[in-house]
Structures are given as C-alpha cells and as structure tokens.
Short mmCIF file of C-alpha atoms in Angstrom, two decimals:
data_model
loop_
_atom_site.label_atom_id
_atom_site.label_comp_id
_atom_site.label_asym_id
_atom_site.label_seq_id
_atom_site.Cartn_x
_atom_site.Cartn_y
_atom_site.Cartn_z
CA MET A 988 40.21 -35.64 184.68
CA ARG A 989 42.85 -37.84 186.42
CA LEU A 990 43.53 -40.91 184.42
CA GLU A 991 42.61 -42.86 187.64
CA GLN A 992 39.08 -41.48 187.80
CA GLU A 993 38.79 -42.18 183.78
CA ILE A 994 39.64 -45.63 184.36
CA ILE A 995 37.22 -46.02 187.28
CA ASP A 996 34.44 -44.51 185.22
CA HIS A 997 35.17 -46.61 182.29
CA ALA A 998 35.16 -49.78 184.39
CA LEU A 999 31.86 -48.54 185.84
CA LYS A 1000 30.44 -48.31 182.27
CA LEU A 1001 31.58 -51.78 181.46
CA GLY A 1002 29.25 -52.89 184.32
CA PHE A 1003 31.41 -53.15 187.44
CA ALA A 1004 30.00 -51.75 190.48
CA THR A 1005 33.20 -50.48 192.01
CA THR A 1006 36.90 -49.99 191.01
CA GLY A 1007 40.00 -49.24 193.03
CA ILE A 1008 43.86 -49.07 192.39
CA ALA A 1009 46.71 -50.25 194.51
CA LYS A 1010 50.46 -49.78 194.06
CA ALA A 1011 52.19 -53.21 193.30
CA GLY A 1012 54.45 -54.68 195.78
CA PRO A 1013 54.85 -57.67 198.41
CA SER A 1014 51.76 -59.08 199.78
CA GLU A 1015 51.04 -58.25 203.35
CA THR A 1016 49.02 -61.38 204.33
CA MET A 1017 51.25 -64.28 203.03
CA GLU A 1018 51.85 -65.31 206.95
CA ILE A 1019 48.18 -65.78 207.33
CA PHE A 1020 47.79 -67.62 204.08
CA ASN A 1021 50.60 -69.84 204.67
CA LYS A 1022 49.12 -70.53 208.46
CA TRP A 1023 45.65 -71.41 206.74
CA ILE A 1024 47.29 -73.67 204.30
CA ALA A 1025 49.49 -75.52 207.02
CA SER A 1026 46.20 -75.87 209.23
CA GLY A 1027 44.52 -77.97 206.63
CA ASN A 1028 41.77 -75.40 206.02
CA SER A 1029 42.10 -75.35 202.46
CA ALA A 1030 40.75 -79.15 202.48
CA GLY A 1031 41.47 -80.72 198.64
CA MET A 1032 42.40 -77.37 197.09
CA ASN A 1033 46.16 -78.46 196.91
CA TYR A 1034 46.70 -75.72 193.97
CA LEU A 1035 46.32 -73.21 196.42
CA SER A 1036 49.89 -74.20 197.99
CA ARG A 1037 51.52 -73.93 194.68
CA ASN A 1038 53.24 -70.79 193.34
CA LEU A 1039 53.64 -69.18 196.78
CA ASP A 1040 56.65 -67.12 195.40
CA LEU A 1041 54.01 -65.55 192.87
CA ARG A 1042 51.21 -65.07 195.52
CA ALA A 1043 54.01 -63.32 197.67
CA ASP A 1044 54.45 -60.48 195.14
CA PRO A 1045 52.52 -59.99 191.79
CA ARG A 1046 55.62 -58.42 190.50
CA ASN A 1047 57.12 -61.92 190.41
CA ALA A 1048 54.15 -63.41 188.44
CA VAL A 1049 54.27 -60.52 185.87
CA PRO A 1050 57.53 -58.52 185.81
CA GLY A 1051 57.27 -54.81 185.39
CA ILE A 1052 54.03 -54.25 186.57
CA LYS A 1053 53.38 -51.07 188.85
CA SER A 1054 49.87 -50.74 189.60
CA VAL A 1055 46.92 -53.41 190.58
CA ILE A 1056 43.62 -52.46 189.31
CA VAL A 1057 40.72 -54.11 191.33
CA THR A 1058 37.08 -54.43 190.01
CA ALA A 1059 34.18 -55.73 191.88
CA ALA A 1060 31.10 -57.27 189.71
CA ARG A 1061 27.75 -56.96 191.65
CA TYR A 1062 25.34 -60.30 191.48
CA PRO A 1063 21.98 -60.48 193.20
CA ALA A 1064 22.01 -61.55 197.04
CA ASN A 1065 20.25 -65.04 197.55
CA LYS A 1066 16.64 -64.42 199.13
CA GLN A 1067 16.78 -68.37 199.64
CA PRO A 1068 20.01 -69.45 200.81
CA GLY A 1069 20.91 -73.05 201.09
CA LYS A 1070 18.47 -73.79 198.17
CA GLY A 1071 19.50 -74.68 194.70
CA PHE A 1072 22.39 -72.71 193.09
CA SER A 1073 24.61 -69.94 194.69
CA CYS A 1074 23.34 -66.56 192.95
CA PHE A 1075 26.79 -65.94 191.39
CA ALA A 1076 26.28 -69.30 189.32
CA ARG A 1077 22.76 -68.38 187.59
CA ASN A 1078 23.90 -66.97 184.54
CA THR A 1079 26.83 -66.93 182.14
CA ASP A 1080 30.28 -68.04 183.77
CA TYR A 1081 31.48 -65.02 185.63
CA HIS A 1082 35.22 -66.01 184.69
CA THR A 1083 34.38 -65.39 180.97
CA VAL A 1084 32.24 -62.27 181.83
CA ILE A 1085 34.72 -60.45 183.93
CA THR A 1086 37.87 -61.68 181.97
CA THR A 1087 36.10 -59.98 178.83
CA LYS A 1088 35.35 -56.94 180.63
CA LEU A 1089 38.89 -56.73 182.02
CA THR A 1090 40.39 -57.02 178.28
CA LYS A 1091 38.20 -54.14 177.39
CA LEU A 1092 39.46 -52.14 180.28
CA ALA A 1093 43.13 -52.90 179.46
CA GLU A 1094 42.46 -51.77 175.99
CA PHE A 1095 41.14 -48.51 177.10
CA ILE A 1096 44.18 -47.97 179.47
CA ALA A 1097 46.50 -48.72 176.70
CA GLY A 1098 44.73 -45.93 174.80
CA LYS A 1099 45.32 -43.53 177.45
CA THR A 1100 49.07 -44.47 178.64
CA PRO A 1101 52.29 -45.80 177.39
CA ALA A 1102 51.26 -49.23 179.22
CA THR A 1103 52.43 -52.24 177.48
CA ILE A 1104 51.69 -55.02 180.13
CA THR A 1105 48.58 -55.85 181.23
CA ARG A 1106 47.20 -59.26 182.94
CA ALA A 1107 43.65 -60.02 183.57
CA CYS A 1108 43.27 -62.32 186.69
CA VAL A 1109 39.91 -63.89 187.73
CA ASP A 1110 40.27 -66.77 190.39
CA SER A 1111 42.72 -68.86 188.52
CA PHE A 1112 45.76 -66.51 188.70
CA PRO A 1113 48.04 -67.06 191.89
CA ILE A 1114 47.43 -63.71 193.52
CA LEU A 1115 45.70 -62.96 196.75
CA GLU A 1116 42.75 -61.14 195.56
CA ARG A 1117 41.07 -60.19 198.53
CA GLU A 1118 44.13 -58.56 199.96
CA TRP A 1119 44.37 -56.48 197.00
CA ALA A 1120 40.69 -55.62 197.08
CA ILE A 1121 41.48 -54.17 200.47
CA ARG A 1122 44.41 -52.45 199.50
CA ALA A 1123 42.67 -50.98 196.47
CA GLY A 1124 39.82 -49.61 198.37
CA ILE A 1125 37.05 -51.95 197.21
CA GLY A 1126 36.19 -52.59 200.97
CA TRP A 1127 37.17 -54.69 204.12
CA ARG A 1128 37.27 -58.00 205.06
CA GLY A 1129 34.02 -59.20 206.67
CA LYS A 1130 33.91 -61.63 209.50
CA GLN A 1131 32.97 -64.23 206.94
CA GLY A 1132 36.14 -63.81 205.00
CA GLN A 1133 34.42 -62.17 202.17
CA ILE A 1134 35.15 -58.42 200.85
CA VAL A 1135 32.25 -56.04 202.05
CA ASN A 1136 31.66 -52.77 200.26
CA PRO A 1137 29.55 -49.97 202.17
CA SER A 1138 27.39 -49.34 199.05
CA HIS A 1139 27.14 -52.75 197.31
CA GLY A 1140 27.55 -55.32 200.13
CA CYS A 1141 29.21 -58.42 200.01
CA CYS A 1142 27.72 -60.01 196.88
CA ILE A 1143 30.53 -59.12 194.59
CA LEU A 1144 32.97 -61.05 192.36
CA LEU A 1145 36.56 -59.63 192.22
CA GLY A 1146 38.61 -59.08 189.09
CA ILE A 1147 42.25 -57.96 188.81
CA LEU A 1148 44.12 -56.12 186.00
CA LEU A 1149 48.08 -55.85 186.41
CA THR A 1150 49.51 -53.34 184.64
CA ASP A 1151 52.70 -51.24 183.99
CA ALA A 1152 51.13 -48.06 184.05
CA GLU A 1153 51.86 -46.06 187.09
CA LEU A 1154 48.86 -45.15 188.71
CA SER A 1155 48.05 -43.28 192.14
CA PRO A 1156 46.36 -45.61 194.57
CA SER A 1157 42.82 -45.40 195.88
CA GLY A 1158 42.16 -44.99 199.63
CA GLN A 1159 41.42 -47.84 201.79
CA ILE A 1160 38.15 -48.45 203.60
CA ALA A 1161 37.95 -48.97 207.38
CA GLN A 1162 36.42 -52.24 208.73
CA GLN A 1163 32.85 -51.45 209.68
CA CYS A 1164 31.36 -54.67 210.70
CA GLY A 1165 31.42 -53.64 214.32
CA ASN A 1166 29.61 -55.91 216.63
CA CYS A 1167 27.61 -57.47 213.90
CA ALA A 1168 28.08 -61.17 213.43
CA LEU A 1169 25.15 -62.26 211.52
CA CYS A 1170 27.33 -64.08 208.99
CA VAL A 1171 29.06 -66.21 211.56
CA LYS A 1172 25.61 -67.34 213.12
CA ALA A 1173 24.09 -67.95 209.73
CA CYS A 1174 26.78 -70.74 208.63
CA PRO A 1175 25.05 -74.18 209.45
CA THR A 1176 28.32 -75.85 209.72
CA GLY A 1177 30.40 -73.58 211.70
CA ALA A 1178 33.00 -73.23 208.99
CA ILE A 1179 33.55 -69.64 209.86
CA GLN A 1180 36.48 -69.24 212.27
CA SER A 1181 37.01 -66.62 214.90
CA ASP A 1182 40.06 -64.96 212.73
CA GLY A 1183 37.69 -64.55 209.66
CA THR A 1184 39.13 -67.51 207.78
CA ILE A 1185 37.09 -70.36 206.55
CA ASP A 1186 37.59 -73.95 207.36
CA ALA A 1187 36.83 -75.49 203.81
CA ARG A 1188 36.40 -78.90 205.17
CA LYS A 1189 33.31 -77.71 206.82
CA CYS A 1190 32.31 -75.10 204.17
CA LEU A 1191 29.28 -75.81 202.01
CA SER A 1192 30.29 -73.90 199.16
CA TYR A 1193 33.65 -75.91 198.96
CA LEU A 1194 31.76 -79.27 199.51
CA THR A 1195 29.06 -78.80 196.96
CA ILE A 1196 31.43 -77.40 194.40
CA GLU A 1197 34.92 -78.48 194.69
CA HIS A 1198 35.06 -81.62 196.84
CA LYS A 1199 35.41 -84.82 194.79
CA GLU A 1200 34.25 -87.30 197.33
CA ASP A 1201 31.30 -88.13 199.14
CA ILE A 1202 29.97 -85.51 201.43
CA PRO A 1203 30.88 -86.33 204.95
CA SER A 1204 27.91 -87.86 206.77
CA ASP A 1205 27.66 -85.38 209.60
CA ILE A 1206 27.45 -82.50 207.06
CA GLN A 1207 24.84 -84.04 204.77
CA PRO A 1208 21.95 -83.02 207.10
CA LEU A 1209 23.12 -79.72 207.32
CA MET A 1210 23.30 -78.98 203.73
CA GLY A 1211 19.45 -78.52 203.24
CA GLU A 1212 18.82 -78.16 199.67
CA ALA A 1213 21.75 -76.70 198.49
CA LEU A 1214 22.99 -77.95 195.05
CA PHE A 1215 26.03 -75.59 194.13
CA GLY A 1216 27.21 -73.21 196.95
CA CYS A 1217 24.98 -71.94 199.60
CA ASP A 1218 24.99 -68.25 200.30
CA PHE A 1219 24.03 -68.13 203.90
CA CYS A 1220 26.90 -65.97 205.09
CA THR A 1221 26.54 -63.35 202.12
CA ALA A 1222 22.68 -63.13 202.13
CA VAL A 1223 22.40 -62.22 205.80
CA CYS A 1224 25.04 -59.11 205.44
CA PRO A 1225 23.14 -55.91 206.31
CA LYS A 1226 25.42 -53.99 203.89
CA ASN A 1227 23.84 -55.68 200.92
CA PRO A 1228 21.76 -52.86 199.38
CA GLU A 1229 17.74 -53.50 198.88
CA ASN A 1230 17.79 -52.37 195.17
CA ASP A 1231 19.22 -53.90 192.13
CA THR A 1232 21.43 -50.97 191.00
CA ASN A 1233 24.84 -51.95 189.64
CA ILE A 1234 24.28 -55.53 189.36
CA MET A 1235 26.02 -56.56 186.19
CA PRO A 1236 23.53 -57.59 183.76
CA GLU A 1237 25.40 -60.76 182.78
CA LEU A 1238 25.02 -61.85 186.30
CA ARG A 1239 21.49 -61.56 187.03
CA GLY A 1240 19.97 -64.81 187.69
CA LYS A 1241 18.21 -67.11 185.53
CA GLU A 1242 15.75 -70.12 186.36
CA MET A 1243 17.79 -72.97 187.58
CA PRO A 1244 16.78 -76.62 187.61
CA ASP A 1245 15.44 -78.09 190.99
CA PRO A 1246 17.02 -81.35 192.69
CA ASP A 1247 14.65 -83.75 190.91
CA GLN A 1248 15.44 -82.28 187.39
CA CYS A 1249 19.05 -82.47 188.32
CA LEU A 1250 19.02 -85.85 189.35
CA ALA A 1251 17.21 -86.85 185.88
CA MET A 1252 19.58 -85.17 183.73
CA THR A 1253 21.79 -87.36 181.28
CA GLN A 1254 25.46 -86.22 180.47
CA GLU A 1255 24.32 -84.45 177.22
CA GLN A 1256 21.58 -82.69 178.93
CA PHE A 1257 23.92 -81.36 181.80
CA LYS A 1258 26.26 -80.27 179.04
CA THR A 1259 23.76 -78.27 176.95
CA ARG A 1260 22.16 -76.57 179.99
CA PHE A 1261 25.48 -75.58 182.08
CA LYS A 1262 28.18 -75.52 179.30
CA ASN A 1263 28.88 -71.68 179.69
CA THR A 1264 28.32 -71.50 183.29
CA ALA A 1265 30.26 -71.83 186.47
CA VAL A 1266 28.52 -74.93 187.21
CA PHE A 1267 29.92 -77.08 184.34
CA ARG A 1268 33.40 -77.57 185.95
CA THR A 1269 31.82 -79.40 188.86
CA GLY A 1270 30.21 -81.87 186.64
CA LEU A 1271 27.17 -84.11 186.34
CA VAL A 1272 28.32 -86.46 189.00
CA ARG A 1273 29.03 -84.09 191.79
CA MET A 1274 25.67 -82.21 191.08
CA GLN A 1275 23.73 -85.44 191.28
CA ARG A 1276 25.42 -86.27 194.56
CA ASN A 1277 24.34 -82.96 196.01
CA ALA A 1278 20.87 -83.54 194.45
CA LYS A 1279 20.28 -86.97 196.24
CA ILE A 1280 21.24 -85.10 199.53
CA ALA A 1281 18.99 -82.23 198.81
CA ILE A 1282 15.97 -84.51 198.13
CA HIS A 1283 16.62 -86.61 201.18
CA ASN A 1284 16.93 -83.52 203.46
CA LYS A 1285 13.75 -82.16 201.91
CA ARG A 1286 11.68 -85.43 202.50
CA ALA A 1287 13.18 -85.48 205.93
CA CYS A 1288 11.72 -81.97 206.85
CA ARG A 1289 7.99 -83.10 206.04
#
C-alpha cells in the first residue's frame, strides 16, 4: 500500500471523514483574499490582514515543508438553523479535538518516513485553509464560500498538517453546485456575495460570535433565535448526507441552554458550562447580548 493511502486510512481511523494531500507551494488565491480584505468584508477581524507573506506561501511560515495534508471532520447538519447554537459548537472545542488528532497523525507519519517537520493548523494559523482543501481534493468551494464534499456535504471542519514528507498529491474535485443556489437564498441577511465570498458585516455567524459591539439594529430582527452562529447556508446544502456516518464522535451534539437560561447565567456558571467548548471565547457578555435579541424576536413572532 502506498504511504499516501496509509496516511488517509489512518486519518479515517482517527475519526476524520476524508483526507487529501497537496504539494506545498505559493497560494493561488491571495489576490482574491487581499481584495476581500480591502473591500472591508472581513469586518472587525483585523488579524486576517496580518502575516500576509505567510498566507501567500506556507513554506514561508514553516520552512522546509513539502506537503500539505488536509483533513475534514464532519459534524451534524443543523435541523433548526438560526436557532440556538451552531452544530459545530455543541460539544468539545473542535480546535482541541482536531489538533489532538492531527498530532497523532503526525506521529504516525514520523513512524513511516524520515520526516522531521510537522505543524498542525486549526483556524489560528495564517494559511488559506479552503484553498488548500480544494487543492488537496477535499471538495470544491460552494456558492456560500464553504468547502463542499460530494459524500460528506459542507458540515465539515478543516484541519491541516504541514510536513516535510514528500507525498504525492491527491486529485482535485470539480465544482458540482451547478444551478443550485439554495445556500444563497437561505442567508437571511444577504451576506453571501455573487463571487462566493462573504460580507462578514452582514454574516450572522460573525456577528454572533466575533463582533464585540452591539448588533446593528437592522440586522437584529433577521437573527431569529441565533445565539452562536446560524448554519442557514450549510443546513440546506443537498450534498449533506441523510445518515450520521463518519460524524466525528467528539463533535456530536449535546443539549444546549436556551436563550432564557443563557440570560440567567452567572460568569461562574458560564465558565463551568462552556469552558471546553468553542463558545467560551465569545464570552458571557456577547452570548447574553445575543440571548436578549433572540428572546425579543421570539416574542415578536407570537
């Protein structure tokens, strides 16, 4: 068995739904990324404009790497988008889960090759994750900007392992959205732009999770009962499978508090409930800001 297939098979054993490999090299989408930043579409995420030289080529960030291994962890599709917490946040923090598994994958590779350089990347590393997912054959960029896999849909979280192991790249997957535009139509605020990029200033995921100020008054009625993320554009994708096969066990949903329970939480209760989840970094103040809006919107619909 080829080493590449052994790596993919081992990643599957670790719980990843699919894995692919790309040859390290210069980014092919930096111009699009820079234009997106310059247009103000990144809203308050100022950190995205830093370390552009590292994003332009992962070899600038980790000298000596030759291959980019991309993994996809599947989480459940949201059956009630726009209500409560996004499905990826309803269990243990995915940053911790995926990083731990990538470390195990790196150990496996080290036992099979003379590789001495590995670097696990989950969100916080300056790399254009979606571009590398496409180049590694994980899927294509959907009209909502998310990576879509033909077998696992778009409810997937990406993890990247940079390595100096010389590996053969996987084949890429052609775009298969066709005339479907369900994701674009599902966005309640019109945040999805015609070029497949997102205007974060309108995106409920950004506004409920990252945005530190008050939610704009014209957006609040469109939030529904969202507390953390929304999932509208991912939930409607017809590529999402009906079954739960290959959902990473650590990412299966748990029961979450409703808006009234969130509003009644003390700081200590928030810490106890959310310490090891992706929700924790948003903080109690922002979560309760969202809860007040959710409660108001629910009452307005009666």
